[in-house]
Amino acid sequence: MRNIPYKRSAPARHAFRMTPQRAEILRVLEGNKSHPSAEQLHRRIARKFPGISVATVYNTLESLLGRGEIAEVRIDRSRSRFDPCTDGHAHLMCVKCGLIADLKAPPRPPVPAGKPAGFQILHFNLEFYGVCPACAKPAGRKENKSCQKKEKK
Ligand code: ZN
Ligand code: MN
């Protein structure tokens, strides 16, 4: 999935057929804020279509991307994540659990000095990384446990 271009120049509209499986993928993605990976989507779709292959899910995601109906989110370096919202908003990812939160679409930032003359900017990505509240808590508990062990010794 990582080799899919960010923006496709030639949408393959003619190749798209709305199968029940594709409709289910769209249904699962619609309004979905969790930015699922292809594997997560496959597990979810397989509940309703037990025989569906990962390849079918990948191919469907590719054609949906080509049609601009979904966005590929690349903030997670380990795998592509998918987003039904294609308005160019920014993302914030938890480096511990991989949770991706939406941030509002940012204004275009100033381009730092050094851009070669004549280089036309087409689009940009703003990615933020951090630790989510849920992941911040267990770390605190671990610290408490190690303190208790020290006290017992
Ligand atoms: Zn987290
Ligand atoms: Mn998003």
PDB file of C-alpha atoms in Angstrom, residues 7-8 51 68 148:
ATOM      1  CA  LYS A   7      -2.634  11.762  -5.709  1.00  0.00           C
ATOM      2  CA  ARG A   8      -3.609   9.801  -8.770  1.00  0.00           C
ATOM      3  CA  GLY A  51     -14.458 -15.248   2.337  1.00  0.00           C
ATOM      4  CA  GLY A  68     -10.805  10.567  -4.566  1.00  0.00           C
ATOM      5  CA  GLN A 148       6.572   0.047  45.384  1.00  0.00           C
TER       6      GLN A 148
END
